[in-house]
Amino acid sequence: MENKNFVIGVLGGMGTYATINLFKQYADIFKAEKEWERPRIIIDNRCTMPSRVRAFLYNENVNVLVNEMTDSMKKLVESGCTRIILACNTSHLFLPQIYSKIPELEDKVINIISNCVETIADDKIKKIYLLGSEGTIDSKIYQNALNEKNINCVTPDKSEYSLLRECIEAVKQNIYSDEVKQIFLELVNKYDYCILGCTELPILYDMYKDGVKCKNVYDPLLLGIKKLKEEFDNE
C-alpha cells in the first residue's frame, strides 16, 4: 500500500556509479506492480565533495567535507526525507561531527556499518575478511564494531592497498580489464566470509560473481536497503 510518509534520502556521489547501483538495488528490493507502491526516494549525488579517504588519512578538507555532508543531509530532511542512507562506507567516519552540528539527524540515519555488523553477528560468523578503502580499513570502524561482537576481522596487508585502489578506481571510472577481474577475485576469495566495505566493490562482485568462491559476501549498502524495506513494510 502507498505510504507517502516514508521517504528515503540518499547522500550519494561517493562515487556516482555506486549511487546508480544503490538506486538499482532500491528498485529490486522494493518490488512493486505499480510505481506508487514504492516509497519516494530523493538522491543528492553530491560528487563535488572532498575525498572522504583523504580527509581521514591526511586531515584534508575535513571541515569542508563535514559542512557539505551536513548541508546535504539537512536539505534531504527539509525535503521530507524520514530516513537517510549514505552511499559510502568511509563517509560514516564523519557522522559524529555531523551529529554534533544537528543532533536530530542521528535518528534518521541508517548506519550501514552497524547494520552490517549486526547481520554478521546474527549469522553467527566468527571470522570475516574486510575489503574497503584504506580509510575505512585504517580507521578500524568495522574492526572495532566486530570486536565488540567477538568477531575476528581480518584485513588486507598494506601492500595490497594499491590493488584495492585499482579495483575501486575501475568502478569510479567505469573502465574494467582482465587485470581488475583477477585482482578482485584473488582478494575476495581469500576467506570464507567477506565484507565489501566500499560501495564500489559490490559492482565488481555482480560483474565477476561466477568466479567468487567464498561462502558469503556481505554488501553493507544492500543490507541497509533491506533494513529500510523492513521498516517500510512495518509502517
PDB file of C-alpha atoms in Angstrom:
ATOM      1  CA  MET A   1       0.000   0.000   0.000  1.00  0.00           C
ATOM      2  CA  GLU A   2       1.159   3.515  -0.746  1.00  0.00           C
ATOM      3  CA  ASN A   3       2.929   5.187   2.172  1.00  0.00           C
ATOM      4  CA  LYS A   4       3.659   8.832   1.470  1.00  0.00           C
ATOM      5  CA  ASN A   5       5.053   9.360   4.979  1.00  0.00           C
ATOM      6  CA  PHE A   6       8.079   7.125   4.343  1.00  0.00           C
ATOM      7  CA  VAL A   7      10.654   8.962   2.258  1.00  0.00           C
ATOM      8  CA  ILE A   8      14.221   7.764   1.707  1.00  0.00           C
ATOM      9  CA  GLY A   9      17.026  10.281   1.348  1.00  0.00           C
ATOM     10  CA  VAL A  10      20.360   9.307  -0.185  1.00  0.00           C
ATOM     11  CA  LEU A  11      23.603  11.197   0.212  1.00  0.00           C
ATOM     12  CA  GLY A  12      25.399   9.937  -2.880  1.00  0.00           C
ATOM     13  CA  GLY A  13      28.043  10.832  -5.404  1.00  0.00           C
ATOM     14  CA  MET A  14      30.749   8.973  -3.477  1.00  0.00           C
ATOM     15  CA  GLY A  15      31.092   7.759  -6.265  1.00  0.00           C
ATOM     16  CA  THR A  16      28.406   8.166  -8.830  1.00  0.00           C
ATOM     17  CA  TYR A  17      28.350   4.584 -10.150  1.00  0.00           C
ATOM     18  CA  ALA A  18      27.948   3.317  -6.584  1.00  0.00           C
ATOM     19  CA  THR A  19      24.939   5.624  -6.241  1.00  0.00           C
ATOM     20  CA  ILE A  20      23.478   4.331  -9.502  1.00  0.00           C
ATOM     21  CA  ASN A  21      23.903   0.806  -8.153  1.00  0.00           C
ATOM     22  CA  LEU A  22      22.148   1.804  -4.924  1.00  0.00           C
ATOM     23  CA  PHE A  23      19.189   3.064  -6.938  1.00  0.00           C
ATOM     24  CA  LYS A  24      19.009  -0.235  -8.829  1.00  0.00           C
ATOM     25  CA  GLN A  25      19.148  -2.138  -5.539  1.00  0.00           C
ATOM     26  CA  TYR A  26      16.312   0.040  -4.219  1.00  0.00           C
ATOM     27  CA  ALA A  27      14.187  -0.810  -7.284  1.00  0.00           C
ATOM     28  CA  ASP A  28      14.959  -4.514  -6.907  1.00  0.00           C
ATOM     29  CA  ILE A  29      14.280  -4.682  -3.164  1.00  0.00           C
ATOM     30  CA  PHE A  30      11.156  -2.518  -3.193  1.00  0.00           C
ATOM     31  CA  LYS A  31       9.303  -4.667  -5.713  1.00  0.00           C
ATOM     32  CA  ALA A  32       6.059  -3.191  -6.971  1.00  0.00           C
ATOM     33  CA  GLU A  33       3.372  -3.802  -9.576  1.00  0.00           C
ATOM     34  CA  LYS A  34       2.673  -0.063  -9.640  1.00  0.00           C
ATOM     35  CA  GLU A  35       5.363   2.583  -9.216  1.00  0.00           C
ATOM     36  CA  TRP A  36       3.455   4.347  -6.452  1.00  0.00           C
ATOM     37  CA  GLU A  37       3.736   1.248  -4.272  1.00  0.00           C
ATOM     38  CA  ARG A  38       7.407   2.099  -3.714  1.00  0.00           C
ATOM     39  CA  PRO A  39       8.475   4.782  -1.245  1.00  0.00           C
ATOM     40  CA  ARG A  40       9.658   8.088  -2.581  1.00  0.00           C
ATOM     41  CA  ILE A  41      13.434   8.393  -2.810  1.00  0.00           C
ATOM     42  CA  ILE A  42      15.433  11.615  -3.069  1.00  0.00           C
ATOM     43  CA  ILE A  43      19.067  11.362  -4.144  1.00  0.00           C
ATOM     44  CA  ASP A  44      21.647  14.090  -3.688  1.00  0.00           C
ATOM     45  CA  ASN A  45      24.505  12.959  -5.940  1.00  0.00           C
ATOM     46  CA  ARG A  46      26.942  15.396  -4.331  1.00  0.00           C
ATOM     47  CA  CYS A  47      30.006  14.280  -6.253  1.00  0.00           C
ATOM     48  CA  THR A  48      31.662  17.669  -5.676  1.00  0.00           C
ATOM     49  CA  MET A  49      32.516  16.881  -2.045  1.00  0.00           C
ATOM     50  CA  PRO A  50      36.157  16.447  -0.982  1.00  0.00           C
ATOM     51  CA  SER A  51      37.604  12.939  -0.705  1.00  0.00           C
ATOM     52  CA  ARG A  52      36.475  11.081   2.395  1.00  0.00           C
ATOM     53  CA  VAL A  53      39.598   8.909   2.386  1.00  0.00           C
ATOM     54  CA  ARG A  54      41.978  11.881   2.165  1.00  0.00           C
ATOM     55  CA  ALA A  55      40.010  13.684   4.869  1.00  0.00           C
ATOM     56  CA  PHE A  56      40.648  10.767   7.230  1.00  0.00           C
ATOM     57  CA  LEU A  57      44.206   9.875   6.206  1.00  0.00           C
ATOM     58  CA  TYR A  58      45.629  13.377   5.783  1.00  0.00           C
ATOM     59  CA  ASN A  59      43.145  15.590   7.653  1.00  0.00           C
ATOM     60  CA  GLU A  60      42.493  17.259   4.285  1.00  0.00           C
ATOM     61  CA  ASN A  61      39.419  19.497   3.870  1.00  0.00           C
ATOM     62  CA  VAL A  62      37.712  17.885   6.859  1.00  0.00           C
ATOM     63  CA  ASN A  63      35.658  20.960   7.760  1.00  0.00           C
ATOM     64  CA  VAL A  64      34.571  21.429   4.147  1.00  0.00           C
ATOM     65  CA  LEU A  65      33.546  17.787   3.902  1.00  0.00           C
ATOM     66  CA  VAL A  66      31.632  17.779   7.180  1.00  0.00           C
ATOM     67  CA  ASN A  67      29.867  21.035   6.312  1.00  0.00           C
ATOM     68  CA  GLU A  68      28.848  19.764   2.876  1.00  0.00           C
ATOM     69  CA  MET A  69      27.636  16.407   4.211  1.00  0.00           C
ATOM     70  CA  THR A  70      25.691  18.204   6.939  1.00  0.00           C
ATOM     71  CA  ASP A  71      24.174  20.593   4.399  1.00  0.00           C
ATOM     72  CA  SER A  72      23.034  17.746   2.143  1.00  0.00           C
ATOM     73  CA  MET A  73      21.541  15.720   4.982  1.00  0.00           C
ATOM     74  CA  LYS A  74      19.776  18.786   6.394  1.00  0.00           C
ATOM     75  CA  LYS A  75      18.287  19.585   2.979  1.00  0.00           C
ATOM     76  CA  LEU A  76      17.164  15.979   2.497  1.00  0.00           C
ATOM     77  CA  VAL A  77      15.231  16.205   5.760  1.00  0.00           C
ATOM     78  CA  GLU A  78      13.807  19.593   4.784  1.00  0.00           C
ATOM     79  CA  SER A  79      12.644  17.963   1.534  1.00  0.00           C
ATOM     80  CA  GLY A  80      10.631  15.432   3.503  1.00  0.00           C
ATOM     81  CA  CYS A  81      13.039  12.514   3.969  1.00  0.00           C
ATOM     82  CA  THR A  82      12.269  10.449   7.039  1.00  0.00           C
ATOM     83  CA  ARG A  83      15.261   8.088   6.640  1.00  0.00           C
ATOM     84  CA  ILE A  84      18.740   8.784   5.259  1.00  0.00           C
ATOM     85  CA  ILE A  85      21.335   6.400   3.893  1.00  0.00           C
ATOM     86  CA  LEU A  86      24.908   7.316   2.967  1.00  0.00           C
ATOM     87  CA  ALA A  87      26.206   5.663  -0.206  1.00  0.00           C
ATOM     88  CA  CYS A  88      29.775   5.443   1.095  1.00  0.00           C
ATOM     89  CA  ASN A  89      31.314   3.450   3.937  1.00  0.00           C
ATOM     90  CA  THR A  90      34.176   5.863   4.665  1.00  0.00           C
ATOM     91  CA  SER A  91      31.758   8.789   4.998  1.00  0.00           C
ATOM     92  CA  HIS A  92      30.396   7.206   8.188  1.00  0.00           C
ATOM     93  CA  LEU A  93      33.613   8.219   9.955  1.00  0.00           C
ATOM     94  CA  PHE A  94      32.359  11.817   9.957  1.00  0.00           C
ATOM     95  CA  LEU A  95      28.872  11.170  11.325  1.00  0.00           C
ATOM     96  CA  PRO A  96      29.802  12.095  14.940  1.00  0.00           C
ATOM     97  CA  GLN A  97      30.875  15.561  13.759  1.00  0.00           C
ATOM     98  CA  ILE A  98      27.663  15.910  11.751  1.00  0.00           C
ATOM     99  CA  TYR A  99      25.535  14.847  14.700  1.00  0.00           C
ATOM    100  CA  SER A 100      27.281  17.419  16.904  1.00  0.00           C
ATOM    101  CA  LYS A 101      26.006  20.068  14.471  1.00  0.00           C
ATOM    102  CA  ILE A 102      22.484  18.654  14.027  1.00  0.00           C
ATOM    103  CA  PRO A 103      21.766  16.009  16.715  1.00  0.00           C
ATOM    104  CA  GLU A 104      18.332  15.121  15.342  1.00  0.00           C
ATOM    105  CA  LEU A 105      19.906  13.674  12.188  1.00  0.00           C
ATOM    106  CA  GLU A 106      21.176  10.666  14.135  1.00  0.00           C
ATOM    107  CA  ASP A 107      17.705   9.151  14.483  1.00  0.00           C
ATOM    108  CA  LYS A 108      17.153   9.387  10.731  1.00  0.00           C
ATOM    109  CA  VAL A 109      20.330   7.680   9.510  1.00  0.00           C
ATOM    110  CA  ILE A 110      20.532   4.002   8.617  1.00  0.00           C
ATOM    111  CA  ASN A 111      24.115   3.296   9.624  1.00  0.00           C
ATOM    112  CA  ILE A 112      25.170   0.701   7.066  1.00  0.00           C
ATOM    113  CA  ILE A 113      28.240  -0.290   9.086  1.00  0.00           C
ATOM    114  CA  SER A 114      26.497  -1.073  12.374  1.00  0.00           C
ATOM    115  CA  ASN A 115      23.611  -2.705  10.491  1.00  0.00           C
ATOM    116  CA  CYS A 116      26.053  -4.924   8.579  1.00  0.00           C
ATOM    117  CA  VAL A 117      27.845  -5.932  11.777  1.00  0.00           C
ATOM    118  CA  GLU A 118      24.512  -6.835  13.404  1.00  0.00           C
ATOM    119  CA  THR A 119      23.670  -9.048  10.420  1.00  0.00           C
ATOM    120  CA  ILE A 120      27.042 -10.805  10.590  1.00  0.00           C
ATOM    121  CA  ALA A 121      26.578 -11.398  14.324  1.00  0.00           C
ATOM    122  CA  ASP A 122      23.070 -12.761  13.752  1.00  0.00           C
ATOM    123  CA  ASP A 123      24.552 -15.157  11.197  1.00  0.00           C
ATOM    124  CA  LYS A 124      26.958 -16.353  13.929  1.00  0.00           C
ATOM    125  CA  ILE A 125      30.039 -15.665  11.828  1.00  0.00           C
ATOM    126  CA  LYS A 126      33.203 -15.745  13.934  1.00  0.00           C
ATOM    127  CA  LYS A 127      35.784 -14.656  11.380  1.00  0.00           C
ATOM    128  CA  ILE A 128      35.369 -12.320   8.422  1.00  0.00           C
ATOM    129  CA  TYR A 129      37.538 -10.567   5.853  1.00  0.00           C
ATOM    130  CA  LEU A 130      37.139  -6.835   5.233  1.00  0.00           C
ATOM    131  CA  LEU A 131      37.742  -5.243   1.857  1.00  0.00           C
ATOM    132  CA  GLY A 132      37.399  -1.482   1.514  1.00  0.00           C
ATOM    133  CA  SER A 133      39.170   1.812   1.052  1.00  0.00           C
ATOM    134  CA  GLU A 134      42.325   2.331   3.079  1.00  0.00           C
ATOM    135  CA  GLY A 135      40.456   4.992   5.034  1.00  0.00           C
ATOM    136  CA  THR A 136      37.766   2.534   6.090  1.00  0.00           C
ATOM    137  CA  ILE A 137      40.314  -0.170   6.915  1.00  0.00           C
ATOM    138  CA  ASP A 138      42.799   2.043   8.783  1.00  0.00           C
ATOM    139  CA  SER A 139      40.063   3.779  10.774  1.00  0.00           C
ATOM    140  CA  LYS A 140      39.094   0.384  12.271  1.00  0.00           C
ATOM    141  CA  ILE A 141      35.442   1.410  12.129  1.00  0.00           C
ATOM    142  CA  TYR A 142      34.461  -2.127  11.151  1.00  0.00           C
ATOM    143  CA  GLN A 143      37.100  -3.907  13.230  1.00  0.00           C
ATOM    144  CA  ASN A 144      36.045  -2.166  16.444  1.00  0.00           C
ATOM    145  CA  ALA A 145      32.349  -2.865  15.877  1.00  0.00           C
ATOM    146  CA  LEU A 146      33.047  -6.511  15.016  1.00  0.00           C
ATOM    147  CA  ASN A 147      35.345  -6.967  18.021  1.00  0.00           C
ATOM    148  CA  GLU A 148      32.508  -5.837  20.276  1.00  0.00           C
ATOM    149  CA  LYS A 149      30.564  -8.823  18.918  1.00  0.00           C
ATOM    150  CA  ASN A 150      33.579 -11.140  19.435  1.00  0.00           C
ATOM    151  CA  ILE A 151      34.038 -11.461  15.679  1.00  0.00           C
ATOM    152  CA  ASN A 152      37.575 -11.645  14.331  1.00  0.00           C
ATOM    153  CA  CYS A 153      38.084  -9.203  11.465  1.00  0.00           C
ATOM    154  CA  VAL A 154      40.924  -9.894   9.026  1.00  0.00           C
ATOM    155  CA  THR A 155      42.136  -7.097   6.758  1.00  0.00           C
ATOM    156  CA  PRO A 156      44.392  -6.926   3.695  1.00  0.00           C
ATOM    157  CA  ASP A 157      48.092  -6.204   4.083  1.00  0.00           C
ATOM    158  CA  LYS A 158      49.085  -2.609   3.431  1.00  0.00           C
ATOM    159  CA  SER A 159      50.946  -3.890   0.382  1.00  0.00           C
ATOM    160  CA  GLU A 160      47.514  -4.804  -1.060  1.00  0.00           C
ATOM    161  CA  TYR A 161      46.023  -1.329  -0.636  1.00  0.00           C
ATOM    162  CA  SER A 162      47.151  -0.326  -4.121  1.00  0.00           C
ATOM    163  CA  LEU A 163      45.291  -3.346  -5.517  1.00  0.00           C
ATOM    164  CA  LEU A 164      42.135  -2.300  -3.703  1.00  0.00           C
ATOM    165  CA  ARG A 165      42.504   1.237  -5.043  1.00  0.00           C
ATOM    166  CA  GLU A 166      42.822  -0.176  -8.547  1.00  0.00           C
ATOM    167  CA  CYS A 167      39.540  -2.065  -8.126  1.00  0.00           C
ATOM    168  CA  ILE A 168      37.733   0.946  -6.661  1.00  0.00           C
ATOM    169  CA  GLU A 169      39.013   3.346  -9.308  1.00  0.00           C
ATOM    170  CA  ALA A 170      37.992   0.949 -12.083  1.00  0.00           C
ATOM    171  CA  VAL A 171      34.377   1.318 -10.938  1.00  0.00           C
ATOM    172  CA  LYS A 172      34.594   5.066 -10.393  1.00  0.00           C
ATOM    173  CA  GLN A 173      35.911   5.492 -13.929  1.00  0.00           C
ATOM    174  CA  ASN A 174      33.734   2.721 -15.399  1.00  0.00           C
ATOM    175  CA  ILE A 175      36.818   1.179 -17.002  1.00  0.00           C
ATOM    176  CA  TYR A 176      37.366  -2.550 -16.500  1.00  0.00           C
ATOM    177  CA  SER A 177      40.034  -5.040 -17.511  1.00  0.00           C
ATOM    178  CA  ASP A 178      41.006  -8.676 -17.073  1.00  0.00           C
ATOM    179  CA  GLU A 179      43.609  -7.474 -14.582  1.00  0.00           C
ATOM    180  CA  VAL A 180      40.951  -5.838 -12.407  1.00  0.00           C
ATOM    181  CA  LYS A 181      38.885  -9.027 -12.536  1.00  0.00           C
ATOM    182  CA  GLN A 182      41.848 -11.132 -11.466  1.00  0.00           C
ATOM    183  CA  ILE A 183      42.783  -8.765  -8.632  1.00  0.00           C
ATOM    184  CA  PHE A 184      39.226  -8.616  -7.295  1.00  0.00           C
ATOM    185  CA  LEU A 185      38.714 -12.379  -7.370  1.00  0.00           C
ATOM    186  CA  GLU A 186      42.045 -13.041  -5.665  1.00  0.00           C
ATOM    187  CA  LEU A 187      41.118 -10.617  -2.892  1.00  0.00           C
ATOM    188  CA  VAL A 188      37.515 -11.673  -2.356  1.00  0.00           C
ATOM    189  CA  ASN A 189      38.270 -15.410  -2.389  1.00  0.00           C
ATOM    190  CA  LYS A 190      40.864 -15.346   0.402  1.00  0.00           C
ATOM    191  CA  TYR A 191      38.414 -16.251   3.173  1.00  0.00           C
ATOM    192  CA  ASP A 192      35.023 -17.920   3.565  1.00  0.00           C
ATOM    193  CA  TYR A 193      33.231 -14.701   4.542  1.00  0.00           C
ATOM    194  CA  CYS A 194      33.867 -11.205   3.235  1.00  0.00           C
ATOM    195  CA  ILE A 195      32.552  -7.664   3.760  1.00  0.00           C
ATOM    196  CA  LEU A 196      32.506  -5.498   0.640  1.00  0.00           C
ATOM    197  CA  GLY A 197      33.277  -2.410   2.715  1.00  0.00           C
ATOM    198  CA  CYS A 198      33.409   0.047  -0.185  1.00  0.00           C
ATOM    199  CA  THR A 199      30.299   0.813  -2.217  1.00  0.00           C
ATOM    200  CA  GLU A 200      32.202   0.328  -5.480  1.00  0.00           C
ATOM    201  CA  LEU A 201      33.100  -3.290  -4.706  1.00  0.00           C
ATOM    202  CA  PRO A 202      29.574  -4.786  -4.986  1.00  0.00           C
ATOM    203  CA  ILE A 203      29.561  -3.647  -8.612  1.00  0.00           C
ATOM    204  CA  LEU A 204      32.651  -5.763  -9.239  1.00  0.00           C
ATOM    205  CA  TYR A 205      31.037  -8.615  -7.339  1.00  0.00           C
ATOM    206  CA  ASP A 206      27.995  -8.511  -9.620  1.00  0.00           C
ATOM    207  CA  MET A 207      30.239  -8.485 -12.685  1.00  0.00           C
ATOM    208  CA  TYR A 208      32.506 -11.331 -11.595  1.00  0.00           C
ATOM    209  CA  LYS A 209      30.359 -13.367  -9.163  1.00  0.00           C
ATOM    210  CA  ASP A 210      30.707 -16.521 -11.249  1.00  0.00           C
ATOM    211  CA  GLY A 211      34.318 -16.588 -10.076  1.00  0.00           C
ATOM    212  CA  VAL A 212      33.574 -15.882  -6.392  1.00  0.00           C
ATOM    213  CA  LYS A 213      34.211 -18.948  -4.243  1.00  0.00           C
ATOM    214  CA  CYS A 214      33.778 -17.657  -0.695  1.00  0.00           C
ATOM    215  CA  LYS A 215      30.677 -18.826   1.173  1.00  0.00           C
ATOM    216  CA  ASN A 216      29.052 -15.457   1.741  1.00  0.00           C
ATOM    217  CA  VAL A 217      29.680 -11.854   0.768  1.00  0.00           C
ATOM    218  CA  TYR A 218      28.150  -9.003   2.796  1.00  0.00           C
ATOM    219  CA  ASP A 219      27.190  -5.816   0.964  1.00  0.00           C
ATOM    220  CA  PRO A 220      26.546  -3.187   3.683  1.00  0.00           C
ATOM    221  CA  LEU A 221      24.618  -0.872   1.372  1.00  0.00           C
ATOM    222  CA  LEU A 222      22.320  -3.649   0.157  1.00  0.00           C
ATOM    223  CA  LEU A 223      21.728  -4.719   3.747  1.00  0.00           C
ATOM    224  CA  GLY A 224      20.880  -1.110   4.575  1.00  0.00           C
ATOM    225  CA  ILE A 225      18.284  -1.005   1.805  1.00  0.00           C
ATOM    226  CA  LYS A 226      16.829  -4.300   3.052  1.00  0.00           C
ATOM    227  CA  LYS A 227      16.597  -2.730   6.521  1.00  0.00           C
ATOM    228  CA  LEU A 228      14.686   0.194   5.008  1.00  0.00           C
ATOM    229  CA  LYS A 229      12.344  -2.275   3.301  1.00  0.00           C
ATOM    230  CA  GLU A 230      11.626  -3.936   6.656  1.00  0.00           C
ATOM    231  CA  GLU A 231      10.846  -0.560   8.201  1.00  0.00           C
ATOM    232  CA  PHE A 232       8.661   0.392   5.233  1.00  0.00           C
ATOM    233  CA  ASP A 233       6.671  -2.840   5.493  1.00  0.00           C
ATOM    234  CA  ASN A 234       6.152  -2.327   9.229  1.00  0.00           C
ATOM    235  CA  GLU A 235       4.980   1.283   8.962  1.00  0.00           C
TER     236      GLU A 235
END
